[in-house]
Structures are given as structure tokens and as C-alpha cells.
Short mmCIF file of C-alpha atoms in Angstrom, two decimals:
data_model
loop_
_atom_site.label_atom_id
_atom_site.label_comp_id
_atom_site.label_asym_id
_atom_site.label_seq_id
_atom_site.Cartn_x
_atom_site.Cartn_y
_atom_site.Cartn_z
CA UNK A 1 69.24 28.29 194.44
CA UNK A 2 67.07 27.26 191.51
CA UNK A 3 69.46 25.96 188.81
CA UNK A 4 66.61 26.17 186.27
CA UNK A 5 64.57 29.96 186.44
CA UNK A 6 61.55 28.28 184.26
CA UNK A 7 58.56 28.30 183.82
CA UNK A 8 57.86 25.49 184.83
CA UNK A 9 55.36 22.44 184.26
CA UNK A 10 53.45 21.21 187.28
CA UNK A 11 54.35 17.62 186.98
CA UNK A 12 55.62 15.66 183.48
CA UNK A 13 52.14 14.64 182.99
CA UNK A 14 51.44 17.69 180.97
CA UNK A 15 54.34 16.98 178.54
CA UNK A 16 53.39 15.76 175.47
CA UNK A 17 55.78 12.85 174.79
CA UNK A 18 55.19 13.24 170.93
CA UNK A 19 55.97 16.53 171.31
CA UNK A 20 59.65 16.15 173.86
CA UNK A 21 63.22 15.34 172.77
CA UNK A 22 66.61 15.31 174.29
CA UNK A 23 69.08 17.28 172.37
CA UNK A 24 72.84 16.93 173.65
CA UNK A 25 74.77 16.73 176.72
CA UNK A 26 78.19 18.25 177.91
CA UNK A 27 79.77 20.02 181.33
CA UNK A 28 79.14 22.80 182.91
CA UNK A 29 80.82 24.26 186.33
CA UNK A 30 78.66 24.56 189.04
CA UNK A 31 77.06 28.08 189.06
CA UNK A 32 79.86 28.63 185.85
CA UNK A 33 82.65 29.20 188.38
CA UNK A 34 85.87 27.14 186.34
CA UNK A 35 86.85 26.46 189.74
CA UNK A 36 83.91 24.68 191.18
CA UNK A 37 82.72 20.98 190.05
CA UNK A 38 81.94 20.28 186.81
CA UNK A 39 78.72 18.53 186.49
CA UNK A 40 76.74 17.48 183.17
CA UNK A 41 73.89 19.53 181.99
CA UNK A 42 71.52 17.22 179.82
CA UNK A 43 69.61 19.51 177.00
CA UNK A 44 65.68 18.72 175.59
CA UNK A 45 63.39 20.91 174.03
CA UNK A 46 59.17 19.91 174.35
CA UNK A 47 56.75 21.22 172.45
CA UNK A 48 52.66 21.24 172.80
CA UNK A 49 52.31 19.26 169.39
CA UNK A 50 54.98 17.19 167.53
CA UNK A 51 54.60 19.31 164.42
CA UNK A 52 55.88 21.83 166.24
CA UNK A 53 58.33 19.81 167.52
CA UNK A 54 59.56 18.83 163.75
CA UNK A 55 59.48 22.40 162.81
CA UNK A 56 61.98 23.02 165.63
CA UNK A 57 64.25 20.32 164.27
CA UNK A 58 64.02 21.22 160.89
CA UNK A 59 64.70 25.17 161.98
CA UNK A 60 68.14 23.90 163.77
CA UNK A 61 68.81 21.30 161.01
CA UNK A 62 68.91 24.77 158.79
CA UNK A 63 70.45 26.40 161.41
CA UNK A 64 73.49 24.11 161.72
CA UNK A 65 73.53 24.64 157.63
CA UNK A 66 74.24 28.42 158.63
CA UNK A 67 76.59 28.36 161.21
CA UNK A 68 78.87 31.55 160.43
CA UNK A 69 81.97 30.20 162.08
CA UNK A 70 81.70 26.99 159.52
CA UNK A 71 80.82 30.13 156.48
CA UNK A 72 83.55 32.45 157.95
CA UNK A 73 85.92 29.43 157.29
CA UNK A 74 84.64 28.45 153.76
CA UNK A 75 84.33 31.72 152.37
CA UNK A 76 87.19 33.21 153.94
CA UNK A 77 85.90 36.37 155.86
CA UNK A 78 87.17 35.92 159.52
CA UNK A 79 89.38 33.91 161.64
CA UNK A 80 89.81 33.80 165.07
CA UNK A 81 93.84 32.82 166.10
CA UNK A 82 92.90 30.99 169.23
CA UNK A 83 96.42 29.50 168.86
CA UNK A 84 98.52 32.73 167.77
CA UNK A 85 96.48 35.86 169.65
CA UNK A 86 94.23 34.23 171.97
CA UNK A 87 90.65 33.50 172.46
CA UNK A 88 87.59 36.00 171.41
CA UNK A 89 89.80 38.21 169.12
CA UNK A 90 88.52 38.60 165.67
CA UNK A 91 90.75 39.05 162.32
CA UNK A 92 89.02 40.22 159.40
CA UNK A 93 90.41 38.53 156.11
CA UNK A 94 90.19 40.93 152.93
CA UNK A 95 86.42 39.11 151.70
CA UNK A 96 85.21 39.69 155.19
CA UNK A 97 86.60 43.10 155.78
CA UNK A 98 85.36 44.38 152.53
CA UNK A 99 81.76 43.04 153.81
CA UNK A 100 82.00 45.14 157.08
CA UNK A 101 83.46 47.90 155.00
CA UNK A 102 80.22 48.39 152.71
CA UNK A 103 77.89 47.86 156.27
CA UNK A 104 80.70 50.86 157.92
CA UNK A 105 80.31 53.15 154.71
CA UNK A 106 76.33 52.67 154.94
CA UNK A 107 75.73 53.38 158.83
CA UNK A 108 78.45 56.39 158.18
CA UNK A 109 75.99 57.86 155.43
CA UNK A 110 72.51 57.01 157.09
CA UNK A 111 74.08 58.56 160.66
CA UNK A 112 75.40 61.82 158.44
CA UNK A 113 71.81 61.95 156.57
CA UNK A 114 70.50 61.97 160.07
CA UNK A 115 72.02 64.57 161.65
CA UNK A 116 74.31 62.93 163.28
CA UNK A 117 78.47 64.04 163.73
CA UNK A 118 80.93 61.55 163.45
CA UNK A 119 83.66 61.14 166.59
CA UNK A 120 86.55 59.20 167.72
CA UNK A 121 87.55 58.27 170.62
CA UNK A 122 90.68 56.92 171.88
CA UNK A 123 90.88 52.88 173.41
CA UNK A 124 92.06 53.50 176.58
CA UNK A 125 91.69 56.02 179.43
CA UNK A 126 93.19 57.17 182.82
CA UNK A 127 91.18 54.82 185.04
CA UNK A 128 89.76 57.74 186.93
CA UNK A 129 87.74 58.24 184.41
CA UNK A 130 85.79 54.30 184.96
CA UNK A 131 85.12 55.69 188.44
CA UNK A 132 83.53 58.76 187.91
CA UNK A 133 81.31 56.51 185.43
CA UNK A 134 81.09 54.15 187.93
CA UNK A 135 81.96 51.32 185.63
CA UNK A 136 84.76 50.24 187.81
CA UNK A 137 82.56 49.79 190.42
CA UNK A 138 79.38 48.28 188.84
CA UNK A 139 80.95 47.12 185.86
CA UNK A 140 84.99 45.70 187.07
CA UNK A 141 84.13 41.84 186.51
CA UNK A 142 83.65 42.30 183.36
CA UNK A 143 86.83 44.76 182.48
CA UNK A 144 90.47 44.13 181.70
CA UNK A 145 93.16 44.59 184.38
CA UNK A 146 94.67 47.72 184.24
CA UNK A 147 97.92 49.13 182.44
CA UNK A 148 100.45 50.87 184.37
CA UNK A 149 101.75 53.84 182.44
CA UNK A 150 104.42 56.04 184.19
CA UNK A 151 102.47 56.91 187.88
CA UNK A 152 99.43 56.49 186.45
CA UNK A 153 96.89 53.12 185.84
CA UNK A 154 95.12 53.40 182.22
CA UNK A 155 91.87 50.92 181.83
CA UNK A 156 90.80 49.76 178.05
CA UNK A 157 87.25 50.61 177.29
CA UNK A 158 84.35 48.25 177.78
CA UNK A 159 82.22 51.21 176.97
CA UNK A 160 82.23 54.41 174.82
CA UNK A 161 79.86 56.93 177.03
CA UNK A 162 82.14 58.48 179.56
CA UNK A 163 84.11 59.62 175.75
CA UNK A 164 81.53 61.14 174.74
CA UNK A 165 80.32 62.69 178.04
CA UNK A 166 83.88 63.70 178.47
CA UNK A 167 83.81 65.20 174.38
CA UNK A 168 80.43 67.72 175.95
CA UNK A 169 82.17 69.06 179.07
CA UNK A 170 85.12 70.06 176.93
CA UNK A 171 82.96 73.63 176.80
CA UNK A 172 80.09 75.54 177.66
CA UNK A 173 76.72 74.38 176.55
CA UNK A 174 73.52 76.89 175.44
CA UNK A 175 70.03 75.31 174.86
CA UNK A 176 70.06 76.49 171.79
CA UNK A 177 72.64 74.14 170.80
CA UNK A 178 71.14 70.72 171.44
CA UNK A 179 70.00 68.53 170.39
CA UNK A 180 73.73 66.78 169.76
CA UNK A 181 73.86 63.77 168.43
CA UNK A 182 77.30 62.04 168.19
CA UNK A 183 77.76 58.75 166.63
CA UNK A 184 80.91 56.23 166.84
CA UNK A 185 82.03 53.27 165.70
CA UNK A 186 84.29 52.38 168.78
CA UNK A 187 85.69 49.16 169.60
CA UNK A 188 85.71 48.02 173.15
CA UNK A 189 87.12 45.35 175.26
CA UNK A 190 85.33 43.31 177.66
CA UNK A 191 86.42 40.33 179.34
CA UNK A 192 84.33 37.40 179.28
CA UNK A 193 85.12 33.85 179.97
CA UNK A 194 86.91 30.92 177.67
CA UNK A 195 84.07 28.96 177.50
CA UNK A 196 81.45 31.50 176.70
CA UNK A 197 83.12 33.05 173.74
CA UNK A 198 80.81 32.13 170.46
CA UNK A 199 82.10 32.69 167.25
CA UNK A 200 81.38 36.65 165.90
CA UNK A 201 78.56 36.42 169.04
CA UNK A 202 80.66 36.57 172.22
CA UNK A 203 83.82 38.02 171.67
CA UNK A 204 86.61 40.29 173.83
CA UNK A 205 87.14 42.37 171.25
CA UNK A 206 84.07 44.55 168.96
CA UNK A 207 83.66 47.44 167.46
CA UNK A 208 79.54 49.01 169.04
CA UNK A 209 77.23 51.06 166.72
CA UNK A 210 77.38 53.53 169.46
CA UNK A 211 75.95 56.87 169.44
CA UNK A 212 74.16 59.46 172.59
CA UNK A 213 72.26 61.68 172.04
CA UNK A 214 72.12 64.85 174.18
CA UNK A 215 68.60 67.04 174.24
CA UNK A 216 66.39 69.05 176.29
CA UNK A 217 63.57 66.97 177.76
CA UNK A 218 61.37 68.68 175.61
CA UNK A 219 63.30 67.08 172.47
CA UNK A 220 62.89 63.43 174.23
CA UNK A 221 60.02 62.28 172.42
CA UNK A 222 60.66 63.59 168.73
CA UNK A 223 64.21 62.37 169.46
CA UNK A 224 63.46 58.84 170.44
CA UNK A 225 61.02 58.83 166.97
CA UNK A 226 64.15 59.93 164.87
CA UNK A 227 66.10 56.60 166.09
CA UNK A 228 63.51 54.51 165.56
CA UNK A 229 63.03 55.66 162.42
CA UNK A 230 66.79 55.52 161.85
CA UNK A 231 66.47 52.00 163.11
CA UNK A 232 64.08 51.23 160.69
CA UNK A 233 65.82 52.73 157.88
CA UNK A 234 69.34 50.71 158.50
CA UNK A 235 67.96 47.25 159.50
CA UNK A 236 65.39 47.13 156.42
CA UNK A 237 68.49 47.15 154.03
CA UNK A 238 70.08 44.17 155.34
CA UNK A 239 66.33 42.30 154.67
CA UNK A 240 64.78 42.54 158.56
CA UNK A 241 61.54 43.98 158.57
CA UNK A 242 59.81 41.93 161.10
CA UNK A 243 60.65 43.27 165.03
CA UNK A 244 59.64 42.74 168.32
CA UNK A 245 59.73 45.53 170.63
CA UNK A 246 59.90 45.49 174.59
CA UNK A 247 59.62 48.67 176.53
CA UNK A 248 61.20 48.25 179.85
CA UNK A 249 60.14 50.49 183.27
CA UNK A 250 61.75 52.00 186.19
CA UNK A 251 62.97 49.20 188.35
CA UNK A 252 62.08 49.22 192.11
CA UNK A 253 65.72 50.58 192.63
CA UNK A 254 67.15 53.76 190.60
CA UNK A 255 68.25 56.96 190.26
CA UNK A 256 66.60 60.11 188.99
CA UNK A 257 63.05 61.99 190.27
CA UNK A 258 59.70 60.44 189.59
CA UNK A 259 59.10 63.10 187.19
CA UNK A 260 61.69 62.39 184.96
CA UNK A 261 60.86 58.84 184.83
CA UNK A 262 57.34 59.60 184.24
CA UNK A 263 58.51 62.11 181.37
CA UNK A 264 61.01 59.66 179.54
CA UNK A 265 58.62 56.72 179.69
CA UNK A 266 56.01 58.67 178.32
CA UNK A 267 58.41 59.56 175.73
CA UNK A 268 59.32 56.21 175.09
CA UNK A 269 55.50 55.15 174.79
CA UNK A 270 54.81 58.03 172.69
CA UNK A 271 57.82 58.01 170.30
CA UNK A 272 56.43 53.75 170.02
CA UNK A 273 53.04 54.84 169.06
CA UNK A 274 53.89 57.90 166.43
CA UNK A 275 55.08 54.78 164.58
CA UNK A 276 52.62 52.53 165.07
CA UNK A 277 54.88 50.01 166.25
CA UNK A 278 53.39 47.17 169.04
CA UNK A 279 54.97 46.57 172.10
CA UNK A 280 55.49 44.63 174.89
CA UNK A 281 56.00 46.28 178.14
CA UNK A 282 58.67 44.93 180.83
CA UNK A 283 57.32 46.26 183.62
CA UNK A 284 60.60 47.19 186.19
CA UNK A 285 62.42 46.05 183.35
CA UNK A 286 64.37 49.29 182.96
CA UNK A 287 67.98 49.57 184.02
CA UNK A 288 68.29 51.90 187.64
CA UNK A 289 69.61 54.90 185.51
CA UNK A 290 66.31 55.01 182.49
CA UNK A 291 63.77 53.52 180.95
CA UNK A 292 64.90 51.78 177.52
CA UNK A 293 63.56 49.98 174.07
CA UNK A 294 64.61 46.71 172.71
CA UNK A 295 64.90 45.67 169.07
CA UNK A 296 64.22 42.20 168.02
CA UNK A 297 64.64 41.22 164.67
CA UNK A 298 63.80 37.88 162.87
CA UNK A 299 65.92 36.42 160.37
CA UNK A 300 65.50 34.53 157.17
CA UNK A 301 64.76 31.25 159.45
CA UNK A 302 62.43 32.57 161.66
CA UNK A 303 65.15 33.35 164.68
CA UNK A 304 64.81 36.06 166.61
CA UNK A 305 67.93 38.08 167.96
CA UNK A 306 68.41 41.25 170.02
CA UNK A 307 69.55 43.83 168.03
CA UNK A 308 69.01 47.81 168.38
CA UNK A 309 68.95 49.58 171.83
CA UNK A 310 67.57 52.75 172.22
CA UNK A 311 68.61 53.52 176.16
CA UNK A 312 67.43 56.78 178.23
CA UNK A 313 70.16 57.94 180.80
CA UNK A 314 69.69 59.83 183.83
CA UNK A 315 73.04 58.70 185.57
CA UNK A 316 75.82 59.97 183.73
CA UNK A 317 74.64 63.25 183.56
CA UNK A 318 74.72 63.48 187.26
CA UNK A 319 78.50 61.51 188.09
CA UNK A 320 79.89 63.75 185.55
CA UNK A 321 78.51 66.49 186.53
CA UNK A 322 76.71 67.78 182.79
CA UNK A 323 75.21 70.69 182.43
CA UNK A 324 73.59 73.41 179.95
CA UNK A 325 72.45 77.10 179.73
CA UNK A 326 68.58 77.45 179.48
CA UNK A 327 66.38 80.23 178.57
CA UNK A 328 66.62 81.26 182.08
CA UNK A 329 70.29 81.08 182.77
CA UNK A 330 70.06 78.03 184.88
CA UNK A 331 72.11 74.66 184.37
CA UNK A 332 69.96 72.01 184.49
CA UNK A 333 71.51 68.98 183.19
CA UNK A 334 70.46 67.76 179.96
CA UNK A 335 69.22 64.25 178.83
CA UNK A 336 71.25 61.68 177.44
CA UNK A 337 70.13 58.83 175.23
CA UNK A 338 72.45 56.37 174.60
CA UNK A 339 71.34 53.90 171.35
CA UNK A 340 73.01 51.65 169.38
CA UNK A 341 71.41 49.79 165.99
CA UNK A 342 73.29 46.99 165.42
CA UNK A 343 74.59 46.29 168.54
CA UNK A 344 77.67 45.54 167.57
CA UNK A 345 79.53 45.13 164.16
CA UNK A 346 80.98 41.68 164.72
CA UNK A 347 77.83 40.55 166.12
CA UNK A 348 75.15 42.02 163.72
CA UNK A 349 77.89 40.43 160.72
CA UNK A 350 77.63 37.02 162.41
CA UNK A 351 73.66 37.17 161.83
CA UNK A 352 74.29 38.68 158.53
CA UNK A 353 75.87 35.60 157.83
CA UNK A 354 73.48 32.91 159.07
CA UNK A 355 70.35 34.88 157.56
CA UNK A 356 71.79 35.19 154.33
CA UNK A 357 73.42 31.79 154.39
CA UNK A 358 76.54 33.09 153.41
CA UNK A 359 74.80 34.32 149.77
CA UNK A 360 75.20 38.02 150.61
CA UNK A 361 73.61 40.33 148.72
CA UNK A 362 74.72 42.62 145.03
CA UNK A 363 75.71 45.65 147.10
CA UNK A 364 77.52 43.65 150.07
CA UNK A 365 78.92 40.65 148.47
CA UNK A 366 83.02 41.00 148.60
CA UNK A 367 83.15 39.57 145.20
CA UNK A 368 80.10 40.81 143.28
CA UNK A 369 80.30 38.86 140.33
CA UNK A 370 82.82 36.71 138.46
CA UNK A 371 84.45 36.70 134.59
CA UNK A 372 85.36 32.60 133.62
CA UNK A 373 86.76 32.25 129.79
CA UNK A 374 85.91 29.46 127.96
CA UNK A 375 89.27 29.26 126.60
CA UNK A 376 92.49 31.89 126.29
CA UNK A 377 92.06 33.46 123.83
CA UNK A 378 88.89 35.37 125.23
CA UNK A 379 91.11 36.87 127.45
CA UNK A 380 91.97 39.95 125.71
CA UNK A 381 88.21 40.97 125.84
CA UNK A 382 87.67 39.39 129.31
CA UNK A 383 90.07 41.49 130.56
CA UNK A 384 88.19 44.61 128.79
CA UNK A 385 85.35 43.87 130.09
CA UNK A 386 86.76 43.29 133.73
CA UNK A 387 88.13 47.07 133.38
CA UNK A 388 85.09 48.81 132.32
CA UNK A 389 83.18 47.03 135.56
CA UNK A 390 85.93 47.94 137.58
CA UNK A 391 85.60 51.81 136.47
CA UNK A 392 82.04 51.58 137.82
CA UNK A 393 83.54 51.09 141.24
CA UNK A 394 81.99 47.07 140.90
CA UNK A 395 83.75 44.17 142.79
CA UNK A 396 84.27 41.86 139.82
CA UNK A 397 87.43 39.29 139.18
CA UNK A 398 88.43 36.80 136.19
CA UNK A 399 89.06 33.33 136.04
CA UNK A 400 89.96 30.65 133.14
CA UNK A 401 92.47 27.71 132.45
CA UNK A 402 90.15 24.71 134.11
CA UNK A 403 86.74 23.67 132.27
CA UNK A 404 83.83 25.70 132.07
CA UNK A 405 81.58 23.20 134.53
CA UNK A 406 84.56 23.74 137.31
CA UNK A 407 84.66 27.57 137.08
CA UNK A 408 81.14 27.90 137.35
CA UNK A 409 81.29 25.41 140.49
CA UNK A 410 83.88 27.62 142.00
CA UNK A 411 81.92 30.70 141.78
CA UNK A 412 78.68 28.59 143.15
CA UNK A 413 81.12 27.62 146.25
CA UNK A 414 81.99 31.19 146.81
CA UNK A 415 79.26 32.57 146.64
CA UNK A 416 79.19 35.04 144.19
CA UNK A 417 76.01 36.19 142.93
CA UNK A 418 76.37 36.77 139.15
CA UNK A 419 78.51 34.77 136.62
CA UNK A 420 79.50 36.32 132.97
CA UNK A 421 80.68 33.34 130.74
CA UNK A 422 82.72 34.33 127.92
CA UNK A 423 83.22 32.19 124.79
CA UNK A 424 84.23 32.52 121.54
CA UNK A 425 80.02 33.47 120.71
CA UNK A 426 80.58 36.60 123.38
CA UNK A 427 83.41 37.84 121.86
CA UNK A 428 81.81 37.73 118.29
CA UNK A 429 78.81 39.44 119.90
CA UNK A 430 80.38 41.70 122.32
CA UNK A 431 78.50 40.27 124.79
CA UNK A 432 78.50 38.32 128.44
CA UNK A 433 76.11 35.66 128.99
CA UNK A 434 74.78 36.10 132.86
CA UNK A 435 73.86 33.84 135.60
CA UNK A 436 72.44 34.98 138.61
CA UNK A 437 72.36 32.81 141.88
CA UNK A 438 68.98 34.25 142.16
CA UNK A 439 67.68 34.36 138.83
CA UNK A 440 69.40 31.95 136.80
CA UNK A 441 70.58 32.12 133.22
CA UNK A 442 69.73 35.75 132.39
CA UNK A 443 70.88 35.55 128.62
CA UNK A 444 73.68 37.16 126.64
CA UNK A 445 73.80 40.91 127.28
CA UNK A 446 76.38 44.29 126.66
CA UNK A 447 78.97 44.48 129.51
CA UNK A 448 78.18 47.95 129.55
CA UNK A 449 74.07 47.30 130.18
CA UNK A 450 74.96 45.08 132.83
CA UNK A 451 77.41 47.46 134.67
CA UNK A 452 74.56 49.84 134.76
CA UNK A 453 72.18 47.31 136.30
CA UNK A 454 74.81 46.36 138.57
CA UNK A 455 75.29 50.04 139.61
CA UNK A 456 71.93 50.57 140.06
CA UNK A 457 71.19 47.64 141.66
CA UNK A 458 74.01 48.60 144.62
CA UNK A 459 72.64 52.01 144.79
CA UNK A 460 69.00 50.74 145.54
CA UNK A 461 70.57 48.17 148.10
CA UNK A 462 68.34 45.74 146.26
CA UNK A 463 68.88 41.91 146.54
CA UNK A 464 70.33 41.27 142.66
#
């Protein structure tokens, strides 16, 4: 059993010793069983040259600046109650949850704009329901134990599909109906060990970006072009523009006719090339039940994480039996697509977090910008200006009664992106003089102006 899966280096002769350096050590369980030995794993990192090699440090130097679980803490967004709840459970505080709000409200209206209907789905279902999906089976390790209710064992989700699947067999289908595309964001619960729970990354608890799509095979290809455009559309908001793609192939193992495989993958390929987007191909890649893309994105450091999935299904449409009315009056079963953009919400917020460095931007910031009075007796118009921003739906607050220098600081520490000062000057003027944490000292200018700017700014999703 190969503890390492490389590559590999013929000998250590061909390691550049400018260009190698250990990293850390710590334990690990043999073949991470908890109840095996623990040995110690030693980590290093080598490089060809040892610029590259101080590039790499000075990337996790950064990176280590970004950490979201240190941000979570400072700015107050999330907590996770090892202590109180257990392990892998997230609880939003009010900053963080009005973050995740604005990225809900967003995907809502981009999904809607798309075509897509909105579903829920409950938590929990009769657990013969995981083995028509076949989850039990192929997926149990990684499930909760099940909840005896009356006769009957219930299983939480670790997926949404067999929902939705479940939603299209409530009736009769006619071709002329599809495609339907339903989109959710349901939270799931998967069970993963103590010690490789991560922050927002690995958790028990998270709500997917989930959505399937269910079409003619016809439909595939101009489908699979609409969520990658969709894809595009939501990610390039948030600041990721740069992706790496990987089309994965039938495996030697899996279900489904040749044809079908052929079909989707040429789907796949074609949907890729309609939008001139490169890719890498994984050949035998592809789960046993479809063909599938991967979304890479890179962040503001250079960092690469998986992100969108965009997952062709020929499985599920069998175990459960799916079906349709064509032009003919036969029921061929129809194709499903499962895709999801973010991934999930806790997850894609995590990155959010370490790209940004905790300096979100206008439209997502929980506390877009910040009121601090010179003295008391600017409050009266402070708090007139803090009501006309507040009419234009902006996340604005006040502070005074500690020196000017100290408010300011606070804000800087919180990470709020604009700063009004008022003085005595301002109220004479009926005026706010603006800093930006992007632009700097933008000037004295009419609360009402800015609340425009501000409102326009959020609109646009722009960065200030």
C-alpha cells in the first residue's frame, strides 16, 4: 500500500536543495483509522527554482494572514460551539448571517432570472427512500445513524436528489413540459471525522447550491451552456474570473448505454466549446452514473479551489424509476443534470473570506459604512443622516463619545468600507466627509449624493 500516491522523483538527486523545505510535523493514524497507530507525518514542499520556492512561502505567509476561522473570530460572523453543540456545526452571528443573506438573495434572483423554480425540501426522510437512491448502500459511511420514529427508521439527508426526483414522480410528465429546472438551497448532513473538520471547509452541517435539471436529450447541450453561463454570471460577482475546467469520462465501470455516454459527453464538449472555455480532459474520470465538469476558481492569492459542478446523471432516473410522455407516447426516461455553483454556502463563504481578506465588498459588507461624531452635539444631524441612508435600504450605523483617531481605528478593524466623519464643519455644510478603505479620503460631500452612489454602487455589485 503506497502511503504516498505521487508523482514521484527518481532518486533525491533531482531535488533542487535551494529549491526544498520542510514545513511542519504532527500525527496521523495509520491509513486515518482513530483506532490504528498513530504515527508522525513530516510535511516539505520542493520546488524546481528557489524563487519559486519563496513565492510559495510568501503565498502561505498571506495565506495564514487570511485564515477565515481567525476573520470569522475578529469580525464576528461565525462560531463553531465545539464545547456547547459539538464539532463541524456552524452558527451564523448577525454580521455573518447578513453576509450569507445578500449571497442567498443574489443566487435566489440569478436562479429566478434563469428559469429556474425555487423548492424545498424537508431534512429528513423514511430511509427507504436512501435505498432506492442507493445512497445507503454506496454512500452509508458517510451518513448519520438513523432515527427511529414510531415503526419506522427516518435518515437525515446527505444529499438533496432523491427530493427532487421524488418532487417529478409526484405526476405525469409530457415532453412538452421539460426542460425543469429546480433549484434549492438545502442543507445536508454528512458525517465526517473529528479530525478532518476545517473551519467553514469541512463541516457536518451545510446548506448545497443544489439544483437538477430534467430535459430531453435533445435539450442536453443548450442546457449544459445555460449553467455555465449561469456559472459565469454568479462567480464573476464575487471577483473570480479566472477558472480551470476538467471534463471527466465514462469510467471503465458504469451504468447507462454507450450511446448515451457518447451523447452527454459530446454535450459536455460541445456546451465547453460554445463558450470558448479550455479544458482539461480526465479521461475515466467520470463518476459510474455520467460524465461531469469541474469548476476551479482562483482567488485573490493565486489559490485555486473546486467550486461549481455541473454533473450528468443516468442512475437515478433508472432506481427511481422516471419517466416522460414523448411525441410518440412512449416513456423513455428523461435526463437529469445535477449542478451546483458554489458548492456549498458555508464553504464558498469560507473562500469569500480568505480572498477578500475579510474586506468584503459595498454590496456584501454586513456593515456598509460607518457615522463617527466628532463631538455630541453633531448628533442630532448624525442621526439624520443615519435615517435617510437607512431609507435607501443601506447597512450604515453611528458611533461617537471616544476620539476621532479611535473611531476611525475601530471602523479600520471591522472592516467597514466607507467612513463619514461628522464635525462641527459638516454640520455647517450639510455635509459628510468620506473615507473609503479603497479610495481614501474622498472629500466632503451631501449625504444624499452619497446614498445614491452607495445605491448604485450595490446594484452594480461593484467593489466601492
Amino acid at each position: 500500500w503506497d502511503l504516498c500516491g505521487g508523482p514521484h522523483v527518481e532518486n533525491t538527486g533531482k531535488i533542487n536543495p535551494k529549491g526544498l523545505a520542510l514545513e511542519n510535523v504532527s500525527g496521523a493514524y495509520w491509513r486515518g483509522d482513530e483506532n490504528k497507530q498513530m504515527l508522525q507525518r513530516v510535511y516539505g514542499t520542493a520546488w524546481e527554482t528557489s524563487e519559486e520556492l519563496q513565492a510559495y512561502k510568501k503565498m502561505k505567509q498571506e495565506a495564514k494572514k487570511r485564515d477565515h476561522r481567525k476573520l470569522g473570530a475578529q469580525l464576528n460572523l461565525f462560531s463553531i460551539q465545539q464545547e456547547g453543540a459539538g464539532g463541524g456545526l456552524v452558527f451564523w452571528h448577525p454580521k455573518g448571517a447578513m453576509v450569507r443573506n445578500q449571497i442567498e438573495e443574489h443566487w435566489r434572483g440569478v436562479h429566478l432570472a434563469s428559469g429556474y423554480d425555487l423548492v424545498y425540501t424537508p431534512h429528513i426522510a423514511n430511509i427507504d427512500l436512501w435505498k432506492t437512491s442507493g445512497h445507503l448502500d454506496f454512500y452509508g459511511e458517510n451518513m448519520f445513524q438513523g432515527i427511529k420514529i414510531d415503526e419506522d427508521e427516518y435518515q437525515l439527508r446527505p444529499m438533496n436528489c432523491p427530493f427532487h426526483v421524488t418532487m417529478y414522480k409526484n405526476e405525469p410528465h409530457s415532453y412538452r413540459e421539460l426542460p425543469l429546472r429546480w433549484a434549492e438551497l438545502g442543507t445536508v448532513y454528512r458525517y465526517e471525522r473529528s479530525g478532518a473538520l476545517h473551519g467553514l471547509f469541512r463541516v457536518r452541517g451545510f446548506t448545497q447550491d443544489d439544483a437538477h435539471i430534467f430535459c430531453l436529450p435533445s435539450q442536453v447541450t443548450d442546457e449544459i451552456e445555460g449553467v455555465l453561463n449561469l456559472t459565469e454570471n454568479l462567480l464573476s460577482a464575487y471577483g473570480f474570473t479566472e477558472y480551470e475546467i476538467n471534463l471527466s469520462t465514462r469510467p471503465e465501470k458504469y451504468v447507462g448505454s454507450d450511446e448515451i455516454w457518447e451523447m452527454s459527453e459530446s454535450a459536455l464538449k460541445e456546451a465547453l466549446s460554445r463558450k470558448g472555455w479550455d479544458y482539461i480532459v480526465d479521461d475515466g474520470g467520470g463518476a459510474f452514473y455520467g460524465p461531469k465538469i469541474d469548476v476551479k476558481i482562483k482567488d485573490a492569492i493565486g489559490r485555486k479551489w473546486q467550486c461549481s459542478t455541473i454533473q450528468v446523471d443516468f442512475n437515478l432516473p433508472e432506481r427511481f424509476d422516471m419517466e416522460y410522455v414523448d411525441e410518440e407516447n412512449n416513456r423513455p426516461r428523461p435526463i437529469m443534470i445535477h449542478r451546483a455553483i458554489f458548492g456549498s454556502v458555508e464553504r464558498f463563504m469560507g473562500v469569500l473570506i480568505e480572498s477578500y481578506a475579510g474586506l468584503f465588498p459595498l454590496w456584501l459588507a454586513p456593515t456598509q459604512a460607518r457615522i463617527v461624531c466628532v463631538n455630541d452635539s453633531v448628533n442630532e444631524y448624525a442621526k439624520e443622516c443615519l435615517d435617510l441612508f437607512k431609507s435607501y435600504g443601506l447597512r450604515v450605523d453611528m458611533a461617537g463619545g471616544e476620539s476621532l483617531g479611535k473611531l476611525v481605528r475601530n471602523a479600520e478593524v471591522q472592516k467597514i468600507p466607507l467612513v463619514f466623519v461628522v464635525g462641527n464643519n459638516e454640520v455647517e455644510t450639510r455635509t459628510l466627509s468620506v473615507r473609503s478603505r479603497h479610495q481614501g479620503d474622498l472629500g466632503a460631500m451631501g449625504a444624499e449624493d452619497i446614498a445614491r452612489a452607495m445605491n448604485q454602487a450595490v446594484v452594480e455589485k461593484s467593489k466601492y
